[in-house]
Coordinates of C-alpha atoms in Angstrom, one line a residue:
M1 CA 37.0 24.8 42.2
K2 CA 38.1 27.5 40.0
R3 CA 35.8 30.7 39.4
I4 CA 35.5 31.9 36.1
N5 CA 35.0 35.4 35.8
K6 CA 32.7 36.0 32.8
T7 CA 31.1 39.5 32.2
G8 CA 27.9 39.6 30.5
G9 CA 28.0 41.2 27.0
F10 CA 28.3 40.4 23.3
T11 CA 31.3 40.0 21.2
L12 CA 32.2 42.1 18.3
I13 CA 31.3 39.3 15.7
E14 CA 27.8 39.0 17.3
L15 CA 27.2 42.7 17.0
L16 CA 28.2 42.8 13.3
V17 CA 26.1 39.9 12.5
V18 CA 23.1 41.6 14.1
I19 CA 23.9 44.9 12.2
A20 CA 24.2 43.0 8.9
I21 CA 20.8 41.3 9.4
I22 CA 19.1 44.6 10.2
G23 CA 20.6 46.1 6.9
I24 CA 19.4 43.4 4.8
L25 CA 15.9 43.6 6.3
A26 CA 15.8 47.4 5.9
S27 CA 16.9 47.1 2.3
I28 CA 14.1 44.6 1.5
I29 CA 11.5 47.0 3.1
L30 CA 12.8 50.0 1.1
V31 CA 12.3 48.1 -2.2
S32 CA 8.8 46.9 -1.2
L33 CA 7.9 50.7 -0.3
N34 CA 9.1 52.0 -3.6
S35 CA 6.8 49.3 -5.5
A36 CA 3.9 50.1 -3.2
R37 CA 4.3 53.8 -3.7
S38 CA 4.3 53.5 -7.6
K39 CA 1.1 51.2 -7.5
G40 CA -0.6 53.9 -5.2
N41 CA 0.3 56.6 -7.7
D42 CA -1.0 54.5 -10.6
A43 CA -4.3 53.7 -8.7
R44 CA -4.8 57.5 -8.1
I45 CA -4.3 58.4 -11.7
Q46 CA -6.7 55.7 -12.7
A47 CA -9.4 56.9 -10.2
E48 CA -8.8 60.6 -11.5
V49 CA -9.3 59.3 -15.0
N50 CA -12.5 57.8 -14.1
Q51 CA -13.6 61.1 -12.3
V52 CA -13.0 63.0 -15.5
R53 CA -15.1 60.5 -17.5
T54 CA -17.8 60.8 -14.8
Q55 CA -17.7 64.5 -15.0
L56 CA -17.8 64.5 -18.8
E57 CA -20.8 62.2 -18.9
A58 CA -22.6 64.4 -16.3
N59 CA -22.2 67.1 -18.6
Y60 CA -23.6 65.4 -21.6
N61 CA -26.6 67.4 -22.8
G62 CA -28.4 64.6 -24.8
S63 CA -26.6 65.1 -28.2
A64 CA -23.1 66.3 -27.5
Y65 CA -20.4 66.9 -24.8
A66 CA -20.9 70.7 -24.7
N67 CA -18.1 71.3 -22.2
L68 CA -15.3 69.9 -24.5
V69 CA -13.7 72.5 -26.8
G70 CA -11.7 71.1 -29.6
G71 CA -8.4 72.2 -30.8
A72 CA -5.5 71.2 -33.2
N73 CA -5.4 67.4 -33.8
N74 CA -8.7 66.9 -32.0
L75 CA -7.0 67.7 -28.8
A76 CA -9.8 68.8 -26.5
T77 CA -10.0 71.1 -23.5
S78 CA -13.0 71.5 -21.2
T79 CA -14.8 74.5 -19.8
D80 CA -15.7 72.5 -16.8
S81 CA -13.5 73.7 -13.9
N82 CA -13.7 70.3 -12.2
V83 CA -12.4 68.4 -15.4
T84 CA -9.6 71.1 -15.7
K85 CA -8.6 70.7 -11.9
L86 CA -8.5 66.9 -12.3
V87 CA -6.5 66.9 -15.7
G88 CA -4.1 69.4 -14.1
D89 CA -3.6 67.0 -11.0
I90 CA -3.0 64.0 -13.3
A91 CA -0.5 65.8 -15.6
S92 CA 1.3 67.2 -12.4
M93 CA 1.8 63.7 -11.0
N94 CA 3.3 62.6 -14.3
S95 CA 5.7 65.7 -14.6
G96 CA 3.8 66.3 -17.9
S97 CA 1.3 68.8 -19.1
Y98 CA -2.2 68.7 -20.4
G99 CA -2.3 67.5 -24.0
N100 CA 1.3 66.2 -24.0
T101 CA 1.2 62.8 -25.5
G102 CA 4.5 61.8 -24.1
S103 CA 3.5 62.1 -20.6
G104 CA 0.7 63.4 -18.6
V105 CA -3.0 63.4 -19.8
A106 CA -4.8 64.3 -23.1
I107 CA -8.5 64.2 -24.1
Y108 CA -9.3 63.9 -27.7
N109 CA -12.8 64.4 -29.3
D110 CA -14.3 64.2 -32.7
Q111 CA -14.7 67.9 -33.3
N112 CA -11.6 70.2 -33.8
T113 CA -13.4 73.6 -33.5
A114 CA -16.8 73.4 -32.1
A115 CA -17.9 72.6 -28.6
S116 CA -20.4 69.9 -29.9
S117 CA -18.4 66.6 -29.5
T118 CA -20.4 63.6 -29.7
K119 CA -17.3 61.2 -28.8
Y120 CA -14.2 61.7 -26.7
A121 CA -11.1 59.6 -25.7
I122 CA -9.0 60.3 -22.6
F123 CA -5.7 58.7 -21.6
A124 CA -3.1 59.2 -19.0
S125 CA 0.5 58.0 -18.6
L126 CA 0.9 55.7 -15.5
K127 CA 3.9 56.1 -13.2
S128 CA 4.8 52.5 -13.7
G129 CA 4.8 52.8 -17.5
G130 CA 2.1 52.4 -19.9
Y131 CA -1.2 54.3 -20.3
F132 CA -4.7 54.1 -18.8
C133 CA -7.6 55.0 -21.1

């Protein structure tokens, strides 16, 4: 009987196949993570818009939103520091600025000079495209 001297190990082909499979799986995971990150950012923007709405409603004095100050084209700013911080955070997430209708966030009211708004609208750009009102 002849003895075969076989050492334990992998061939180059086997190693290349394993590396290729790992590469394919890694690329699939990275694509999924980018999608999840975008959805997470959108959820945060939506939550902060809802927080702004809640804060504006909390400041309603029975006849007007006294903390909204109108400006040009009925673009409103708020004298409430919580609203200002939330709006700033939303704008920074969108690389935009407050009141920039192309990106970021804006609040509009029905008065363009006085702090006696009876109606308002708020919108923010989402990272995945589109807007949330």
